[in-house]
Coordinates of N, CA and C in Angstrom, one line a residue:
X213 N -1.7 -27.8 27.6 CA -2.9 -28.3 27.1 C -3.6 -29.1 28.2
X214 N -2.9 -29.8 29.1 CA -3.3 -30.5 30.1 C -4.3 -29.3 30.9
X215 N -3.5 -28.6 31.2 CA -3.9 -27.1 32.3 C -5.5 -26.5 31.7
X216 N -5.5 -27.0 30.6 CA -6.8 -26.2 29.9 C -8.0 -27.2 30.5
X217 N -7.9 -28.3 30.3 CA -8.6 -29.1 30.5 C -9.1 -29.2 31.6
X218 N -8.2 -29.3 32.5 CA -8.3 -29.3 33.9 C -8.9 -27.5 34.4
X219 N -8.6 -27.0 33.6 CA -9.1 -25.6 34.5 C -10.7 -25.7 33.4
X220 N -11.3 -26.1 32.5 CA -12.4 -26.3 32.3 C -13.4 -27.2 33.0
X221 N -12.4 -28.0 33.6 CA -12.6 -29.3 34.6 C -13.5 -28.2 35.6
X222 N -12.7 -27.5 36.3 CA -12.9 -27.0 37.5 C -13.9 -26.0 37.6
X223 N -13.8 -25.0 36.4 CA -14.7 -24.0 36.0 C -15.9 -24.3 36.0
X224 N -16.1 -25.6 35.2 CA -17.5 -25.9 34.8 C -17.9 -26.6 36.2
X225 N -17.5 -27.1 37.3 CA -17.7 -27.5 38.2 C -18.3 -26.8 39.0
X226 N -16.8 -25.8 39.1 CA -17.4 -24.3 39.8 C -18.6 -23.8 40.2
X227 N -18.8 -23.2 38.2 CA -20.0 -22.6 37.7 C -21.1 -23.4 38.0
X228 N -21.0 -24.7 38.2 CA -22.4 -25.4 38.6 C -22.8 -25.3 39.7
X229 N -21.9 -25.3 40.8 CA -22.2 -25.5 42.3 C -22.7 -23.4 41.9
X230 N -22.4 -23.2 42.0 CA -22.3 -21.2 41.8 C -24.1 -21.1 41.1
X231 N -24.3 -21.8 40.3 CA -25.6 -21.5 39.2 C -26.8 -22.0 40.1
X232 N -26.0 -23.6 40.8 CA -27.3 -24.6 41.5 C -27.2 -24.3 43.0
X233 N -26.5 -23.4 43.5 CA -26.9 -22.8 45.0 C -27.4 -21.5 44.7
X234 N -27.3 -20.5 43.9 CA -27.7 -19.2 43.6 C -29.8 -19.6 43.6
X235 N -30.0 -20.5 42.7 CA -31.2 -20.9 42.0 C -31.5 -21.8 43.2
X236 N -31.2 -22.9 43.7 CA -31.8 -23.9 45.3 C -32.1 -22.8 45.9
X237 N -31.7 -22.2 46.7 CA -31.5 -21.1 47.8 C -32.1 -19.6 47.5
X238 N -32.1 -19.3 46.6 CA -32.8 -17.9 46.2 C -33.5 -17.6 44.5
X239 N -33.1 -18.7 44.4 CA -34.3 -18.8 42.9 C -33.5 -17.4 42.0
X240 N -32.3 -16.9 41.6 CA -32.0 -15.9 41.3 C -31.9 -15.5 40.0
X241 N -32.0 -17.0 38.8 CA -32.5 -17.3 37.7 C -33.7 -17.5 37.3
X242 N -34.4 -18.2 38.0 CA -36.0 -17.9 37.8 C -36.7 -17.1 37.5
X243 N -36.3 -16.3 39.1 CA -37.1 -15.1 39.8 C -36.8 -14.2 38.5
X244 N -36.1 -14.3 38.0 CA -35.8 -12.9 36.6 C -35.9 -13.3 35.4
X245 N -35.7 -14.9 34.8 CA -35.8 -15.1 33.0 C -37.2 -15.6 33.7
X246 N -37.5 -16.8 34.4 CA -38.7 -17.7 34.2 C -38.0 -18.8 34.2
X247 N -38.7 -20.0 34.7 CA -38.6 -21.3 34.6 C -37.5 -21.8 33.4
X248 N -38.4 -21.7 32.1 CA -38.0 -22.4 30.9 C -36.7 -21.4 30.5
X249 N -36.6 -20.3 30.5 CA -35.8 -19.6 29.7 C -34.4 -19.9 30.8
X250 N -34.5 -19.5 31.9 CA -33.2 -19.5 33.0 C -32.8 -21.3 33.0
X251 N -33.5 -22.2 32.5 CA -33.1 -23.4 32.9 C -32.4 -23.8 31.5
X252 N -32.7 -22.8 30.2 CA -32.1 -22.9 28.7 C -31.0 -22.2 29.0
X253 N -30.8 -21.1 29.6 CA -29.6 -20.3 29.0 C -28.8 -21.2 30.0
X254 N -28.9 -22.0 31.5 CA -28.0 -22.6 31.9 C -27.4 -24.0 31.3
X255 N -28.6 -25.0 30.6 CA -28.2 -25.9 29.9 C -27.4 -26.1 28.8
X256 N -27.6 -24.4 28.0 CA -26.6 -24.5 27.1 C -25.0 -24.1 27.3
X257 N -25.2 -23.4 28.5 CA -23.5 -22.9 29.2 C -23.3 -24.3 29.4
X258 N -24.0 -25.0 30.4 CA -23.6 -26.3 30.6 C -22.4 -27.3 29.6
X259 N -23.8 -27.3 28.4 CA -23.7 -27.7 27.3 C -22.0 -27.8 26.4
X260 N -22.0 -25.9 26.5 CA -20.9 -25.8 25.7 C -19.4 -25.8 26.6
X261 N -19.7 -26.4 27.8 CA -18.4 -26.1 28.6 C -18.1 -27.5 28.5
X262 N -18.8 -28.5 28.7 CA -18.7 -30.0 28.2 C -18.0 -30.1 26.6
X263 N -18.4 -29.9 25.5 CA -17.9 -29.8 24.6 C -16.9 -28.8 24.5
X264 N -16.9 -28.1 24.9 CA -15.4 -27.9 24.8 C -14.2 -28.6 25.6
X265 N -14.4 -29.1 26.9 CA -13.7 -29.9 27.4 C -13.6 -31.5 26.9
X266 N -14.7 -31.6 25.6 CA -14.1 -32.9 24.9 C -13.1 -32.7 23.7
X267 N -13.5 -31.4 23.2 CA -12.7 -30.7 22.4 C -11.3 -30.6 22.9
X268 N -11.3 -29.7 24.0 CA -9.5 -30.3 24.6 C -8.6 -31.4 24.6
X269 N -9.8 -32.2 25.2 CA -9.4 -33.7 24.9 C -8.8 -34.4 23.9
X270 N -9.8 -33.8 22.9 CA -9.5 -34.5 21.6 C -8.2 -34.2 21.1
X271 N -8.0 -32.6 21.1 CA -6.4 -31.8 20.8 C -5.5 -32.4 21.5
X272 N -5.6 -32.6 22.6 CA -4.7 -33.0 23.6 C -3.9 -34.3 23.3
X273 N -5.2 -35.4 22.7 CA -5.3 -36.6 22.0 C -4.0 -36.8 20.9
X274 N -4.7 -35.7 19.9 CA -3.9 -35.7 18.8 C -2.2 -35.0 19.1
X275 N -2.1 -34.3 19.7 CA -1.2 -33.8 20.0 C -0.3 -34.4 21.0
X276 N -0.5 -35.9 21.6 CA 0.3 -36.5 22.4 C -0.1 -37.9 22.5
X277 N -0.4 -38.0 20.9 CA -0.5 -39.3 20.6 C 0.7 -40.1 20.5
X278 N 0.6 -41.6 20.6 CA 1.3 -42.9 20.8 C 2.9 -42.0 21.8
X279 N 2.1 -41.8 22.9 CA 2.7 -41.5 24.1 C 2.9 -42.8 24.9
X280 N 1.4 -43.0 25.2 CA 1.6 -44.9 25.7 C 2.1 -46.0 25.3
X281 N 3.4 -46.3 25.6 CA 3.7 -47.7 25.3 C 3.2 -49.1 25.8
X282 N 2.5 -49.4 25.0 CA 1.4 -50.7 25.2 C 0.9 -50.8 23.9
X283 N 0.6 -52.1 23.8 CA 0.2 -52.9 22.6 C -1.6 -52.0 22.0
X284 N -1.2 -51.1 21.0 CA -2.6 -51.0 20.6 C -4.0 -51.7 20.6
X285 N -3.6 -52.9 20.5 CA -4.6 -53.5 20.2 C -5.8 -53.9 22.1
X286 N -4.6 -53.4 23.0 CA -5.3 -53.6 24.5 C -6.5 -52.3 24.5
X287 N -5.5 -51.1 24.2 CA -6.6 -50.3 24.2 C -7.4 -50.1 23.5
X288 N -7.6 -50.4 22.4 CA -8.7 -51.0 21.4 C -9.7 -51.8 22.4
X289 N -9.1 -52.7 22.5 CA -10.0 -54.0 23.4 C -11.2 -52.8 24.5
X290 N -10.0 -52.4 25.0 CA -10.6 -51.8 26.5 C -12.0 -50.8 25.6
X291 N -11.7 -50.1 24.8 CA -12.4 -48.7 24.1 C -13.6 -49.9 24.1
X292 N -13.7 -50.8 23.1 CA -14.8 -51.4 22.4 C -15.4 -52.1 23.3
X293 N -14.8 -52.0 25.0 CA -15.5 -52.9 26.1 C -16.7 -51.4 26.7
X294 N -15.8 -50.4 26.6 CA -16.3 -49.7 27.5 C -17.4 -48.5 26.7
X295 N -17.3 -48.7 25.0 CA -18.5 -47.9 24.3 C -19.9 -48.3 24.5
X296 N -20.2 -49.4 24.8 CA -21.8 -49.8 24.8 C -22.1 -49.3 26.4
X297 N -21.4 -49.9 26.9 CA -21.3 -48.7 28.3 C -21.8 -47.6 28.0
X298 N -21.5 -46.8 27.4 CA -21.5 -45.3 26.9 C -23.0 -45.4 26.6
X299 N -23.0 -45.7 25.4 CA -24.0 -45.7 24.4 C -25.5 -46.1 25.4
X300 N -25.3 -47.0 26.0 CA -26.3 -47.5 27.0 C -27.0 -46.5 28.0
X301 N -25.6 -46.0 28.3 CA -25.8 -44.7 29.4 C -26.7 -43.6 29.1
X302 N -25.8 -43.4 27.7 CA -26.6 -42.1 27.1 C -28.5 -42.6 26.5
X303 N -28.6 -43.7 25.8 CA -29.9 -44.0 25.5 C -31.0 -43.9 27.3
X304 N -30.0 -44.5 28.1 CA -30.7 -44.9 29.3 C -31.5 -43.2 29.8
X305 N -30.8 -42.2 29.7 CA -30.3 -41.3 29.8 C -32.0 -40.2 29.0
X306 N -31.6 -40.5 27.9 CA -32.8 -40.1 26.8 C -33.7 -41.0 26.9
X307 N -34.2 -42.0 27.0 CA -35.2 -42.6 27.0 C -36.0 -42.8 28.5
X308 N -34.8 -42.9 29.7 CA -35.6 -42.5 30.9 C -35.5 -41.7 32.0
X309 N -34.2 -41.6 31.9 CA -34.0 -40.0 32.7 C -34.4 -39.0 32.8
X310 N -34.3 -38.7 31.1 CA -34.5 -37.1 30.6 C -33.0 -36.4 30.8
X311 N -32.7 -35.5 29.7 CA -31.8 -34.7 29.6 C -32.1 -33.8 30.9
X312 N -33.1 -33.0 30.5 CA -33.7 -32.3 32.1 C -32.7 -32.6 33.3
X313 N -33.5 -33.8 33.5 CA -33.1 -34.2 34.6 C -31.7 -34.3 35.0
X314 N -31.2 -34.4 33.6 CA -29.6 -35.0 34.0 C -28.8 -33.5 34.1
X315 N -29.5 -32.6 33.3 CA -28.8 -31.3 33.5 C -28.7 -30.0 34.9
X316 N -29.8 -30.8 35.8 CA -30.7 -30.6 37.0 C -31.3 -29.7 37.1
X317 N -32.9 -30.4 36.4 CA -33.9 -29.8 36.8 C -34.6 -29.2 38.2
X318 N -34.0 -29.9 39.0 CA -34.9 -30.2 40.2 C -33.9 -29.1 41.0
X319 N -33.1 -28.3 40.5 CA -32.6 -26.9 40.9 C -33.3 -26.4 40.6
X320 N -34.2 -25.8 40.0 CA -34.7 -25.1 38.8 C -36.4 -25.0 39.4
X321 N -37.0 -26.3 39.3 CA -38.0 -26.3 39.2 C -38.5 -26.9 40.0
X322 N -39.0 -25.8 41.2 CA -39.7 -26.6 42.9 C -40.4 -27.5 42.8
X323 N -41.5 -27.8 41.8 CA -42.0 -28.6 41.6 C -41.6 -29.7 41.4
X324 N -40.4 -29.9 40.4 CA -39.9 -31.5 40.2 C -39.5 -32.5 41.2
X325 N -40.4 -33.5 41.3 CA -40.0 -34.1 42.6 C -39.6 -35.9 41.9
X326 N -39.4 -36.7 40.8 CA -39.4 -37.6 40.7 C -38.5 -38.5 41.5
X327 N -39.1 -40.0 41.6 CA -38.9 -41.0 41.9 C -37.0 -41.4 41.8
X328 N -36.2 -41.5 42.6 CA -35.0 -42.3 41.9 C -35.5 -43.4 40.9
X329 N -34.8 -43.4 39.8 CA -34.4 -43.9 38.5 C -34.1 -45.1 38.7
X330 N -35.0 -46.4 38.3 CA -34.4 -47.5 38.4 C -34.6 -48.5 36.7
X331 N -34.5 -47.7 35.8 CA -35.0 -48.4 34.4 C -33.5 -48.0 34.0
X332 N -33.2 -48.6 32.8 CA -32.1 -48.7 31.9 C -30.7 -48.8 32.8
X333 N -29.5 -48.1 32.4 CA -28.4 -48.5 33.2 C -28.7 -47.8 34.4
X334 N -29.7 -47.3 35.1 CA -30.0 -46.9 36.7 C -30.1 -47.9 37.3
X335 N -30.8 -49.2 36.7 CA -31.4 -50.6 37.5 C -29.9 -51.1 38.1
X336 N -28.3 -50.7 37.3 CA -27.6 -51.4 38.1 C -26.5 -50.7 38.7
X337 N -27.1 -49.2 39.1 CA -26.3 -48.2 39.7 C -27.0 -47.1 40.2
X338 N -27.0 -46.6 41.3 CA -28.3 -45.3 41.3 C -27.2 -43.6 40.4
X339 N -25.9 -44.3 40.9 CA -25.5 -42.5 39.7 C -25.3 -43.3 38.3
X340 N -25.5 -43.4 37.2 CA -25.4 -44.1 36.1 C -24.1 -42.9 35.1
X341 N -24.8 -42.0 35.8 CA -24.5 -40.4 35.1 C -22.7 -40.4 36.1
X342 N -22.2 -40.3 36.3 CA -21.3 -40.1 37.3 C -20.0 -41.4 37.2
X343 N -20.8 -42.8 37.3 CA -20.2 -44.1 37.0 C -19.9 -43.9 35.3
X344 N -20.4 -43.6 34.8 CA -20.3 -44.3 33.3 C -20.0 -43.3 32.4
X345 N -20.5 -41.9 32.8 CA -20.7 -41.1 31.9 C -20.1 -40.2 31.3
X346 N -18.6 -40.5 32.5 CA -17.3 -39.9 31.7 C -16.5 -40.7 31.3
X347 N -16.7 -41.5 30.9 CA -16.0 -43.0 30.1 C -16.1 -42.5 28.7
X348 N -16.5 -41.3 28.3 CA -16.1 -41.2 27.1 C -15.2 -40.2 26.6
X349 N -14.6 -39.8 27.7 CA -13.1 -38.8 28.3 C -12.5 -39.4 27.6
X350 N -12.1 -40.8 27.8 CA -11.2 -41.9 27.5 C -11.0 -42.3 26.6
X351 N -12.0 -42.0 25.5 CA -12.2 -42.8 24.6 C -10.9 -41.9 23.5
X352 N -10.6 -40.8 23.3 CA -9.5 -40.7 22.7 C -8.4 -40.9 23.2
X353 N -8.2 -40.9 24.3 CA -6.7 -40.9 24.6 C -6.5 -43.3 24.6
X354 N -7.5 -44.0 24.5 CA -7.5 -45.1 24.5 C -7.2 -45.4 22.6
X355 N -7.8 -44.6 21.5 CA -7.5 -44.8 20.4 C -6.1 -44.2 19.7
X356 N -6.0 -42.9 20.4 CA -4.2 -42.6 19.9 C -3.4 -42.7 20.9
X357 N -3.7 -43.4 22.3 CA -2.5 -44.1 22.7 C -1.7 -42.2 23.4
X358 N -2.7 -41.8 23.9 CA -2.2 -40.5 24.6 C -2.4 -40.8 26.2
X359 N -1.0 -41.0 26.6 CA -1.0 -40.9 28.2 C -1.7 -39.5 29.2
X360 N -1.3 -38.5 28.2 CA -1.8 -37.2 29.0 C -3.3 -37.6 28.9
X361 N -3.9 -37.7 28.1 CA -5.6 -37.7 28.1 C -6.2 -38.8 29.0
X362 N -5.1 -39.9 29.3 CA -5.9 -41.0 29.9 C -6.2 -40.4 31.6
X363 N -5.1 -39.7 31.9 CA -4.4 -39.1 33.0 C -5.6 -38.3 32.8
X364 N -5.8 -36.9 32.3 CA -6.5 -36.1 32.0 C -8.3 -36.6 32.3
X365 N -8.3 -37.8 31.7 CA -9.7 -38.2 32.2 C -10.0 -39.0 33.2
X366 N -8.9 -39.8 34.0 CA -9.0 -40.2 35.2 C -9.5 -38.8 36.2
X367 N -8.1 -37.7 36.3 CA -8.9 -36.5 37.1 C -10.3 -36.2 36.7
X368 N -10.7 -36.0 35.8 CA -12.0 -35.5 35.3 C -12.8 -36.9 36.0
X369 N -12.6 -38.3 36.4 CA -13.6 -38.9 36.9 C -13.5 -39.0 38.1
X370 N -12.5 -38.6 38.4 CA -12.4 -38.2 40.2 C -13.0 -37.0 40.7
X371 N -12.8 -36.4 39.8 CA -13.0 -35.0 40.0 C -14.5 -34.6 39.8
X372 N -15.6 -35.5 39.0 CA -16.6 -35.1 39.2 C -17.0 -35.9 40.6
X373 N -17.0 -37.0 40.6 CA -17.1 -37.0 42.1 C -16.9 -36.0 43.2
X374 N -16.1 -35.5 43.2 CA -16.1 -34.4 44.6 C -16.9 -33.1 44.3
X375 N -17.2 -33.0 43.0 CA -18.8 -32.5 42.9 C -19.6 -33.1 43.4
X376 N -20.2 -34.3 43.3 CA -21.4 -34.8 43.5 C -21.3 -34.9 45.0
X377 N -20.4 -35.4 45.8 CA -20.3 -35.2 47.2 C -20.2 -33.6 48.1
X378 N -19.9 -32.7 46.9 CA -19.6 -31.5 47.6 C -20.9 -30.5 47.5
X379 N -21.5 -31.0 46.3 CA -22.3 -30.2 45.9 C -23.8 -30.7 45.5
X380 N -23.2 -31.7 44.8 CA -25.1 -32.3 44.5 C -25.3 -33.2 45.3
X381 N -24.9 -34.1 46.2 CA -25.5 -34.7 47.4 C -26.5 -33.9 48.2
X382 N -25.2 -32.9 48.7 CA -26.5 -31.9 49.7 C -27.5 -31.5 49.2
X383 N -27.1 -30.9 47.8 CA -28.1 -30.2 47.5 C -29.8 -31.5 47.3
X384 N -29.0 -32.3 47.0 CA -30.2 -33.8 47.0 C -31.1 -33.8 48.0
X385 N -30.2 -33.5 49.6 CA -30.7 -33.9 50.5 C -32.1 -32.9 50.7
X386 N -31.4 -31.3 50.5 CA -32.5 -29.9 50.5 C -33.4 -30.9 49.6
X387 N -33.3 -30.9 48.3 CA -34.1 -31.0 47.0 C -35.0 -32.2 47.7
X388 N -35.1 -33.2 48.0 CA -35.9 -34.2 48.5 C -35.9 -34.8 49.3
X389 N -35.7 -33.4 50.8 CA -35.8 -33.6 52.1 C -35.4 -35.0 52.3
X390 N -33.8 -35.9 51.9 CA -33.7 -36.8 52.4 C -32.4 -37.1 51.9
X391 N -31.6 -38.4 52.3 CA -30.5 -38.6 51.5 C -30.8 -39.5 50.4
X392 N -30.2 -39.3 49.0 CA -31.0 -40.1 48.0 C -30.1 -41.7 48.3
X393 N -31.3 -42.6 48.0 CA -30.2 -44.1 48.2 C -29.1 -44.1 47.3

């Protein structure tokens, strides 16, 4: 179960760097659905590869529950420190980022040129999406006390990092001729 997660880890990683150099570099989705249609059918692959890798999660959860020996009540603590975190993220997210944006538009669409994000939880991080946004990996293996899932979401927050460094930094740099702060 571990191996699932992790190889959806990687896939969907994959598949992004694969979808957002095909489209930066040769427009190969555009040039054939259009704008709106090629940037839907990618958000929803997106979409369901994320949910399913919370879905693993969650099995993984149930399935190798009170694995952790530690006092329930810490990781309680820790979960109810780190959900408004979440929640903040995601509001911050919908109300000033834009999903768009977070799903990357600015592969997609030459024209998108916006400003770095400095409203909601952006004002105290410029990746908000990256810092915070898999903190909700955690959140089952923190309520049933599953050591594989905590493990499981640690890689998954390392692991998007060497995306963002491998793949969406540069690609930042092409997208707005600069390095983003």
């Amino acid at each position: 179960m571990v191996l699932d997660s992790d190889y959806y880890t990687n896939f969907s990683s994959g598949l992004c760097l694969i979808i957002w150099r095909l489209e930066l570099y040769n427009n190969t989705f555009t040039s054939r659905y259009g704008l709106q249609k090629a940037f839907k059918i990618y958000s929803v692959g997106f979409s369901l590869l994320f949910v399913c890798r919370l879905i693993f999660i969650i099995i993984l959860a149930i399935s190798n529950r009170d694995s952790l020996s530690i006092n329930p009540l810490y990781t309680y603590l820790i979960a109810a420190l780190i959900t408004p975190v979440i929640i903040y993220l995601f509001y911050s997210v919908l109300r000033y980022f834009t999903i768009k944006r977070a799903y990357g538009i600015d592969h997609f669409d030459k024209n998108y040129n916006e400003p770095s994000m400095k409203r909601g939880i952006f004002r105290y991080t410029d990746n908000g999406m990256y810092v915070y946004g898999l903190l909700v990996l955690y959140l089952p293996g923190l309520f049933l006390l599953s050591k594989a899932v905590l493990i499981v979401a640690l890689f998954n927050h390392v692991y998007i990092w060497v995306h963002y460094y491998c793949t969406e930094l540069p690609d930042m740099k092409v997208i707005y001729r600069k390095t983003p702060v």
